PDB file of C-alpha atoms in Angstrom:
ATOM      1  CA  MET U   1      92.224  80.337  83.669  1.00 44.00           C
ATOM      2  CA  SER U   2      90.117  80.452  80.530  1.00 46.00           C
ATOM      3  CA  GLY U   3      88.220  77.405  79.349  1.00 49.00           C
ATOM      4  CA  THR U   4      90.128  77.434  76.067  1.00 46.00           C
ATOM      5  CA  SER U   5      93.561  77.498  77.686  1.00 57.00           C
ATOM      6  CA  ALA U   6      92.585  74.859  80.215  1.00 56.00           C
ATOM      7  CA  THR U   7      91.299  72.583  77.468  1.00 58.00           C
ATOM      8  CA  ALA U   8      94.553  73.011  75.554  1.00 54.00           C
ATOM      9  CA  ARG U   9      96.514  72.111  78.670  1.00 52.00           C
ATOM     10  CA  GLY U  10      94.464  68.970  79.084  1.00 50.00           C
ATOM     11  CA  ALA U  11      95.090  68.062  75.447  1.00 53.00           C
ATOM     12  CA  ALA U  12      98.821  68.100  76.163  1.00 51.00           C
ATOM     13  CA  TRP U  13      98.342  65.251  78.647  1.00 50.00           C
ATOM     14  CA  ALA U  14      96.182  63.382  76.148  1.00 50.00           C
ATOM     15  CA  ALA U  15      98.895  63.705  73.519  1.00 49.00           C
ATOM     16  CA  ALA U  16     101.466  62.098  75.801  1.00 51.00           C
ATOM     17  CA  ASP U  17     102.058  58.834  73.928  1.00 78.00           C
ATOM     18  CA  PRO U  18     103.910  57.152  76.829  1.00 90.00           C
ATOM     19  CA  TYR U  19     100.771  57.559  78.948  1.00 90.00           C
ATOM     20  CA  ALA U  20      98.480  55.978  76.362  1.00 91.00           C
ATOM     21  CA  SER U  21     100.958  53.155  75.787  1.00 90.00           C
ATOM     22  CA  ALA U  22     101.248  52.441  79.509  1.00 92.00           C
ATOM     23  CA  LEU U  23      97.468  52.352  79.984  1.00 92.00           C
ATOM     24  CA  ARG U  24      97.022  49.996  77.063  1.00 90.00           C
ATOM     25  CA  ALA U  25      99.766  47.727  78.441  1.00 91.00           C
ATOM     26  CA  GLY U  26      98.498  48.046  82.007  1.00 93.00           C
ATOM     27  CA  ARG U  27     101.950  48.719  83.398  1.00 92.00           C
ATOM     28  CA  GLY U  28     104.784  51.237  83.663  1.00 92.00           C
ATOM     29  CA  PRO U  29     107.267  52.474  84.395  1.00 93.00           C
ATOM     30  CA  LEU U  30     105.869  55.927  83.747  1.00 94.00           C
ATOM     31  CA  PHE U  31     106.795  59.294  85.230  1.00 94.00           C
ATOM     32  CA  LEU U  32     105.957  62.967  85.352  1.00 94.00           C
ATOM     33  CA  ARG U  33     109.222  64.727  84.517  1.00 94.00           C
ATOM     34  CA  ARG U  34     109.705  68.230  85.875  1.00 94.00           C
ATOM     35  CA  THR U  35     111.716  70.732  83.818  1.00 91.00           C
ATOM     36  CA  ASP U  36     114.658  70.369  86.234  1.00 92.00           C
ATOM     37  CA  GLY U  37     114.751  66.613  85.527  1.00 91.00           C
ATOM     38  CA  TRP U  38     113.090  65.432  88.754  1.00 93.00           C
ATOM     39  CA  LEU U  39     110.854  62.386  88.169  1.00 94.00           C
ATOM     40  CA  LEU U  40     107.578  61.545  89.903  1.00 93.00           C
ATOM     41  CA  PRO U  41     106.648  57.854  89.455  1.00 94.00           C
ATOM     42  CA  LEU U  42     103.074  57.211  88.317  1.00 95.00           C
ATOM     43  CA  GLU U  43     101.232  54.181  89.714  1.00 96.00           C
ATOM     44  CA  VAL U  44     100.035  52.721  86.420  1.00 96.00           C
ATOM     45  CA  GLU U  45      99.661  49.171  87.712  1.00 97.00           C
ATOM     46  CA  ARG U  46      97.422  50.295  90.592  1.00 97.00           C
ATOM     47  CA  TRP U  47      95.359  52.515  88.297  1.00 97.00           C
ATOM     48  CA  CYS U  48      94.814  49.631  85.871  1.00 97.00           C
ATOM     49  CA  ALA U  49      93.926  47.118  88.588  1.00 97.00           C
ATOM     50  CA  GLU U  50      90.565  46.739  90.304  1.00 97.00           C
ATOM     51  CA  ALA U  51      89.666  49.209  93.038  1.00 98.00           C
ATOM     52  CA  ASP U  52      91.555  48.283  96.210  1.00 98.00           C
ATOM     53  CA  ALA U  53      90.451  48.509  99.836  1.00 98.00           C
ATOM     54  CA  VAL U  54      91.494  52.157 100.138  1.00 98.00           C
ATOM     55  CA  ASP U  55      89.596  53.043  96.963  1.00 98.00           C
ATOM     56  CA  ARG U  56      86.500  51.198  98.127  1.00 98.00           C
ATOM     57  CA  ALA U  57      86.541  53.033 101.460  1.00 98.00           C
ATOM     58  CA  VAL U  58      86.612  56.337  99.573  1.00 98.00           C
ATOM     59  CA  LEU U  59      83.718  55.240  97.384  1.00 98.00           C
ATOM     60  CA  GLU U  60      81.670  54.399 100.489  1.00 98.00           C
ATOM     61  CA  ARG U  61      81.766  58.120 101.296  1.00 98.00           C
ATOM     62  CA  CYS U  62      80.375  59.126  97.904  1.00 98.00           C
ATOM     63  CA  GLU U  63      76.850  60.460  97.744  1.00 98.00           C
ATOM     64  CA  GLY U  64      74.332  60.185  94.927  1.00 97.00           C
ATOM     65  CA  ALA U  65      75.525  60.749  91.369  1.00 98.00           C
ATOM     66  CA  VAL U  66      79.326  60.722  91.051  1.00 98.00           C
ATOM     67  CA  LEU U  67      81.601  62.464  88.544  1.00 98.00           C
ATOM     68  CA  ASP U  68      85.164  61.072  88.440  1.00 98.00           C
ATOM     69  CA  VAL U  69      87.414  63.805  87.030  1.00 98.00           C
ATOM     70  CA  GLY U  70      90.512  62.371  85.363  1.00 97.00           C
ATOM     71  CA  CYS U  71      89.128  58.859  85.669  1.00 98.00           C
ATOM     72  CA  GLY U  72      92.144  57.254  83.972  1.00 96.00           C
ATOM     73  CA  PRO U  73      91.554  53.593  83.067  1.00 97.00           C
ATOM     74  CA  GLY U  74      88.329  53.623  85.054  1.00 98.00           C
ATOM     75  CA  ARG U  75      88.728  51.397  88.102  1.00 98.00           C
ATOM     76  CA  LEU U  76      86.608  53.685  90.296  1.00 98.00           C
ATOM     77  CA  VAL U  77      83.936  54.228  87.659  1.00 98.00           C
ATOM     78  CA  ALA U  78      83.731  50.463  87.130  1.00 98.00           C
ATOM     79  CA  GLU U  79      83.489  49.755  90.863  1.00 98.00           C
ATOM     80  CA  LEU U  80      80.657  52.232  91.315  1.00 98.00           C
ATOM     81  CA  ALA U  81      78.918  50.872  88.217  1.00 97.00           C
ATOM     82  CA  THR U  82      78.927  47.341  89.638  1.00 97.00           C
ATOM     83  CA  ARG U  83      77.134  48.757  92.674  1.00 96.00           C
ATOM     84  CA  GLY U  84      74.436  50.203  90.420  1.00 95.00           C
ATOM     85  CA  ARG U  85      75.487  53.769  91.197  1.00 96.00           C
ATOM     86  CA  PRO U  86      75.023  56.616  88.681  1.00 98.00           C
ATOM     87  CA  VAL U  87      78.588  57.544  87.715  1.00 98.00           C
ATOM     88  CA  LEU U  88      80.433  59.193  84.854  1.00 98.00           C
ATOM     89  CA  GLY U  89      84.164  59.378  84.258  1.00 98.00           C
ATOM     90  CA  ILE U  90      85.840  62.065  82.190  1.00 98.00           C
ATOM     91  CA  ASP U  91      89.390  62.032  80.896  1.00 97.00           C
ATOM     92  CA  VAL U  92      91.307  63.779  78.125  1.00 94.00           C
ATOM     93  CA  SER U  93      93.028  60.529  77.173  1.00 94.00           C
ATOM     94  CA  GLU U  94      91.376  58.402  74.503  1.00 94.00           C
ATOM     95  CA  ALA U  95      93.134  55.322  75.877  1.00 94.00           C
ATOM     96  CA  ALA U  96      91.735  56.009  79.355  1.00 96.00           C
ATOM     97  CA  VAL U  97      88.179  56.424  78.086  1.00 97.00           C
ATOM     98  CA  GLU U  98      88.429  53.270  75.968  1.00 96.00           C
ATOM     99  CA  HIS U  99      89.651  51.283  78.980  1.00 97.00           C
ATOM    100  CA  THR U 100      86.840  52.609  81.169  1.00 98.00           C
ATOM    101  CA  LEU U 101      84.220  51.662  78.588  1.00 97.00           C
ATOM    102  CA  ARG U 102      85.658  48.156  78.299  1.00 97.00           C
ATOM    103  CA  LEU U 103      85.225  47.757  82.059  1.00 96.00           C
ATOM    104  CA  GLY U 104      81.537  48.569  81.714  1.00 96.00           C
ATOM    105  CA  GLY U 105      81.671  52.141  82.981  1.00 97.00           C
ATOM    106  CA  GLN U 106      80.473  55.309  81.309  1.00 98.00           C
ATOM    107  CA  ALA U 107      83.083  57.861  80.299  1.00 98.00           C
ATOM    108  CA  LEU U 108      83.541  60.880  78.062  1.00 98.00           C
ATOM    109  CA  ARG U 109      86.735  62.109  76.475  1.00 97.00           C
ATOM    110  CA  ARG U 110      86.610  65.653  77.746  1.00 96.00           C
ATOM    111  CA  SER U 111      88.513  68.222  79.772  1.00 97.00           C
ATOM    112  CA  VAL U 112      86.957  69.211  83.066  1.00 97.00           C
ATOM    113  CA  PHE U 113      87.020  72.799  81.802  1.00 97.00           C
ATOM    114  CA  GLU U 114      84.810  71.977  78.823  1.00 97.00           C
ATOM    115  CA  PRO U 115      80.991  71.827  79.057  1.00 97.00           C
ATOM    116  CA  LEU U 116      79.880  68.657  80.886  1.00 98.00           C
ATOM    117  CA  PRO U 117      76.572  66.872  81.467  1.00 97.00           C
ATOM    118  CA  GLY U 118      74.695  67.821  84.625  1.00 97.00           C
ATOM    119  CA  GLU U 119      76.707  70.883  85.584  1.00 98.00           C
ATOM    120  CA  GLY U 120      75.607  72.161  88.967  1.00 97.00           C
ATOM    121  CA  ARG U 121      73.772  68.905  89.811  1.00 97.00           C
ATOM    122  CA  TRP U 122      76.461  66.348  90.692  1.00 98.00           C
ATOM    123  CA  ASP U 123      76.277  65.084  94.260  1.00 98.00           C
ATOM    124  CA  THR U 124      79.929  64.012  94.445  1.00 98.00           C
ATOM    125  CA  VAL U 125      83.006  64.863  92.407  1.00 98.00           C
ATOM    126  CA  LEU U 126      86.220  62.852  92.745  1.00 98.00           C
ATOM    127  CA  LEU U 127      89.754  64.171  92.216  1.00 98.00           C
ATOM    128  CA  MET U 128      91.819  61.038  92.831  1.00 98.00           C
ATOM    129  CA  ASP U 129      95.371  59.909  91.995  1.00 97.00           C
ATOM    130  CA  GLY U 130      96.904  63.379  92.056  1.00 93.00           C
ATOM    131  CA  ASN U 131      94.220  65.016  89.922  1.00 97.00           C
ATOM    132  CA  VAL U 132      94.161  68.049  92.223  1.00 97.00           C
ATOM    133  CA  GLY U 133      97.068  69.025  89.965  1.00 97.00           C
ATOM    134  CA  ILE U 134      94.994  69.324  86.782  1.00 97.00           C
ATOM    135  CA  GLY U 135      95.704  72.602  84.983  1.00 96.00           C
ATOM    136  CA  GLY U 136      98.387  73.727  87.406  1.00 96.00           C
ATOM    137  CA  ASP U 137      96.041  76.228  89.098  1.00 97.00           C
ATOM    138  CA  PRO U 138      94.400  74.792  92.236  1.00 97.00           C
ATOM    139  CA  GLY U 139      92.188  77.815  92.829  1.00 97.00           C
ATOM    140  CA  ALA U 140      90.758  77.686  89.307  1.00 97.00           C
ATOM    141  CA  LEU U 141      90.220  73.931  89.562  1.00 98.00           C
ATOM    142  CA  LEU U 142      88.325  74.278  92.846  1.00 98.00           C
ATOM    143  CA  ASP U 143      86.183  77.019  91.316  1.00 97.00           C
ATOM    144  CA  ARG U 144      85.327  74.626  88.492  1.00 98.00           C
ATOM    145  CA  MET U 145      84.464  71.868  90.986  1.00 98.00           C
ATOM    146  CA  ALA U 146      82.025  74.233  92.682  1.00 98.00           C
ATOM    147  CA  GLN U 147      80.338  74.866  89.316  1.00 97.00           C
ATOM    148  CA  LEU U 148      79.853  71.138  88.765  1.00 98.00           C
ATOM    149  CA  LEU U 149      78.466  70.270  92.193  1.00 98.00           C
ATOM    150  CA  ARG U 150      74.975  70.921  93.495  1.00 98.00           C
ATOM    151  CA  PRO U 151      74.654  73.200  96.562  1.00 97.00           C
ATOM    152  CA  GLY U 152      75.960  71.167  99.480  1.00 97.00           C
ATOM    153  CA  GLY U 153      77.692  68.761  97.093  1.00 98.00           C
ATOM    154  CA  LEU U 154      80.763  66.775  98.109  1.00 98.00           C
ATOM    155  CA  LEU U 155      84.282  66.946  96.693  1.00 98.00           C
ATOM    156  CA  ILE U 156      86.700  64.169  97.644  1.00 98.00           C
ATOM    157  CA  ALA U 157      90.302  64.856  96.684  1.00 98.00           C
ATOM    158  CA  GLU U 158      93.407  62.742  97.057  1.00 98.00           C
ATOM    159  CA  THR U 159      96.343  64.885  98.112  1.00 98.00           C
ATOM    160  CA  SER U 160     100.085  64.356  98.203  1.00 96.00           C
ATOM    161  CA  ALA U 161     101.448  62.340 101.103  1.00 95.00           C
ATOM    162  CA  VAL U 162     104.010  65.107 101.696  1.00 95.00           C
ATOM    163  CA  ASP U 163     103.300  68.698 102.706  1.00 95.00           C
ATOM    164  CA  VAL U 164     103.836  70.391  99.357  1.00 97.00           C
ATOM    165  CA  ASP U 165     102.384  73.300  97.376  1.00 97.00           C
ATOM    166  CA  GLU U 166     104.052  73.255  94.007  1.00 96.00           C
ATOM    167  CA  ARG U 167     103.135  74.518  90.551  1.00 96.00           C
ATOM    168  CA  VAL U 168     105.358  73.159  87.829  1.00 95.00           C
ATOM    169  CA  ARG U 169     105.561  72.243  84.178  1.00 95.00           C
ATOM    170  CA  VAL U 170     105.855  68.517  83.562  1.00 95.00           C
ATOM    171  CA  ALA U 171     105.902  66.017  80.737  1.00 93.00           C
ATOM    172  CA  VAL U 172     104.854  62.373  80.760  1.00 92.00           C
ATOM    173  CA  VAL U 173     107.841  60.153  80.075  1.00 92.00           C
ATOM    174  CA  GLY U 174     108.598  56.473  79.839  1.00 89.00           C
ATOM    175  CA  PRO U 175     111.387  54.455  81.448  1.00 79.00           C
ATOM    176  CA  THR U 176     114.246  56.388  79.811  1.00 67.00           C
ATOM    177  CA  GLY U 177     113.016  59.602  81.415  1.00 52.00           C
ATOM    178  CA  THR U 178     113.398  61.563  78.196  1.00 49.00           C
ATOM    179  CA  ARG U 179     112.743  59.536  75.044  1.00 49.00           C
ATOM    180  CA  GLY U 180     109.180  59.660  73.811  1.00 53.00           C
ATOM    181  CA  ALA U 181     108.166  62.401  76.231  1.00 59.00           C
ATOM    182  CA  GLY U 182     104.861  64.121  75.684  1.00 65.00           C
ATOM    183  CA  GLU U 183     104.465  67.879  75.473  1.00 81.00           C
ATOM    184  CA  ALA U 184     105.113  69.767  78.724  1.00 89.00           C
ATOM    185  CA  PHE U 185     102.036  71.119  80.510  1.00 93.00           C
ATOM    186  CA  PRO U 186     101.217  72.891  83.819  1.00 96.00           C
ATOM    187  CA  TRP U 187     100.655  70.701  86.858  1.00 97.00           C
ATOM    188  CA  ALA U 188     100.374  71.144  90.617  1.00 97.00           C
ATOM    189  CA  ARG U 189     101.245  69.015  93.627  1.00 96.00           C
ATOM    190  CA  LEU U 190      99.305  69.720  96.808  1.00 97.00           C
ATOM    191  CA  GLY U 191      99.364  68.313 100.286  1.00 97.00           C
ATOM    192  CA  THR U 192      96.206  68.486 102.367  1.00 97.00           C
ATOM    193  CA  ARG U 193      97.174  71.709 104.125  1.00 97.00           C
ATOM    194  CA  ALA U 194      97.810  73.421 100.798  1.00 97.00           C
ATOM    195  CA  LEU U 195      94.494  72.223  99.369  1.00 98.00           C
ATOM    196  CA  LEU U 196      92.614  73.578 102.386  1.00 97.00           C
ATOM    197  CA  ARG U 197      94.324  76.956 101.971  1.00 97.00           C
ATOM    198  CA  TYR U 198      92.969  77.198  98.433  1.00 97.00           C
ATOM    199  CA  ALA U 199      89.483  76.044  99.463  1.00 97.00           C
ATOM    200  CA  ARG U 200      88.048  79.466 100.278  1.00 93.00           C
ATOM    201  CA  GLY U 201      84.269  79.377 100.337  1.00 94.00           C
ATOM    202  CA  TRP U 202      84.173  75.608 100.896  1.00 98.00           C
ATOM    203  CA  GLU U 203      83.173  73.783 104.053  1.00 97.00           C
ATOM    204  CA  ARG U 204      85.645  71.244 105.384  1.00 97.00           C
ATOM    205  CA  ALA U 205      84.048  67.810 105.567  1.00 97.00           C
ATOM    206  CA  GLY U 206      86.944  65.656 106.746  1.00 97.00           C
ATOM    207  CA  GLN U 207      90.485  64.518 106.089  1.00 97.00           C
ATOM    208  CA  TRP U 208      92.094  61.115 106.547  1.00 97.00           C
ATOM    209  CA  THR U 209      94.932  58.828 105.560  1.00 97.00           C
ATOM    210  CA  ALA U 210      94.754  55.166 104.538  1.00 97.00           C
ATOM    211  CA  GLY U 211      97.292  52.837 102.993  1.00 96.00           C
ATOM    212  CA  GLY U 212      99.864  55.628 102.835  1.00 96.00           C
ATOM    213  CA  ARG U 213      97.464  57.823 100.820  1.00 97.00           C
ATOM    214  CA  CYS U 214      95.929  61.120 101.952  1.00 98.00           C
ATOM    215  CA  PHE U 215      92.451  62.499 101.320  1.00 98.00           C
ATOM    216  CA  ALA U 216      90.355  65.563 102.042  1.00 98.00           C
ATOM    217  CA  ALA U 217      86.617  66.138 101.676  1.00 98.00           C
ATOM    218  CA  LEU U 218      85.029  69.531 101.025  1.00 98.00           C
ATOM    219  CA  ARG U 219      81.451  70.698 100.541  1.00 98.00           C
ATOM    220  CA  THR U 220      79.959  73.544  98.615  1.00 96.00           C
ATOM    221  CA  ARG U 221      78.070  75.723 101.050  1.00 87.00           C
ATOM    222  CA  ASP U 222      74.461  74.825 101.782  1.00 72.00           C
ATOM    223  CA  ARG U 223      72.921  75.258 105.220  1.00 49.00           C
ATOM    224  CA  SER U 224      70.595  72.312 104.718  1.00 53.00           C
ATOM    225  CA  THR U 225      73.480  69.855 104.167  1.00 44.00           C
ATOM    226  CA  SER U 226      75.358  67.987 106.875  1.00 46.00           C
ATOM    227  CA  SER U 227      79.080  68.770 107.100  1.00 47.00           C
ATOM    228  CA  SER U 228      80.025  65.106 107.418  1.00 51.00           C
ATOM    229  CA  ALA U 229      81.440  63.035 104.570  1.00 57.00           C
ATOM    230  CA  GLU U 230      80.748  59.701 106.221  1.00 52.00           C
ATOM    231  CA  PRO U 231      78.645  56.755 104.947  1.00 48.00           C
ATOM    232  CA  PRO U 232      75.872  55.785 104.365  1.00 41.00           C
ATOM    233  CA  ASN U 233      75.454  56.975 100.789  1.00 44.00           C
ATOM    234  CA  ARG U 234      72.796  59.484  99.826  1.00 41.00           C
ATOM    235  CA  THR U 235      70.017  58.595  97.419  1.00 35.00           C
ATOM    236  CA  ALA U 236      71.028  59.498  93.881  1.00 34.00           C
ATOM    237  CA  VAL U 237      69.457  62.585  92.357  1.00 34.00           C
ATOM    238  CA  ILE U 238      69.369  61.085  88.892  1.00 31.00           C
ATOM    239  CA  SER U 239      67.762  57.863  87.790  1.00 29.00           C
ATOM    240  CA  SER U 240      70.211  55.367  86.351  1.00 30.00           C
ATOM    241  CA  GLN U 241      70.562  51.618  86.093  1.00 28.00           C
ATOM    242  CA  ARG U 242      73.887  49.800  86.238  1.00 32.00           C
ATOM    243  CA  ALA U 243      76.399  51.758  84.138  1.00 36.00           C
ATOM    244  CA  ARG U 244      76.647  50.588  80.564  1.00 37.00           C
ATOM    245  CA  ASN U 245      78.962  51.212  77.652  1.00 37.00           C
ATOM    246  CA  THR U 246      78.118  54.307  75.660  1.00 36.00           C
ATOM    247  CA  SER U 247      79.814  56.231  72.931  1.00 35.00           C
ATOM    248  CA  PRO U 248      82.200  58.952  74.175  1.00 34.00           C
ATOM    249  CA  GLY U 249      79.706  61.587  73.037  1.00 34.00           C
ATOM    250  CA  SER U 250      76.833  60.317  75.165  1.00 31.00           C
ATOM    251  CA  PRO U 251      76.155  61.796  78.609  1.00 37.00           C
ATOM    252  CA  VAL U 252      75.523  59.614  81.654  1.00 55.00           C
ATOM    253  CA  ALA U 253      71.929  60.797  81.723  1.00 46.00           C
ATOM    254  CA  GLU U 254      69.770  63.537  80.263  1.00 39.00           C
ATOM    255  CA  ARG U 255      69.730  66.100  83.054  1.00 35.00           C
TER     256      ARG U 255
END
């Protein structure tokens, strides 16, 4: 997957007007519509709410500086910011970035396949809320995660609650299922077993379920790093105070 094509695919999601409208309203219904008409409900209300107990338990496992890929309206970025943690969210949706900034988090409007601040130095990268599907190519996405993380860095991914390995084209649609649909783009749905199959060259660092949601943790290889993804948190590798609003063009820190 080339960076250019991946960026274009991300832009298709950003151009999905029903998604932006739902984030600004803080509610759905909203769906991913497969080309055969099958609809996957999107949990807009949960994404727009504060981090819940399951989210907070995931964040307790994070180490050091955190990059939230596909941060959406920013509940996880905001929660980490209130804890004084160095954190940056990225999303291709302008509405998502605006919402994150309003919550007091730092965020950039950018595809994960575009150049990002601190590449190769992030301690933890998050792929939550189905974002293992970004780009429709799990292998390419995992390769990109490895580029972003430091040696021994931690990836925490939320996987599908069902055992699935699916690459599809989808569009974001509103309650009618068809009217106002955004442009179709590649997406993937992965259960934990499928994600682990794609994770060649990664060390497994744990898998768990909570609140009906499923998660897996992986590490880039580094002999000096523990294989556990359990708390307590590591000391951050970058110096940062409580997250503050910045313009979308400003990095989380000069690194």
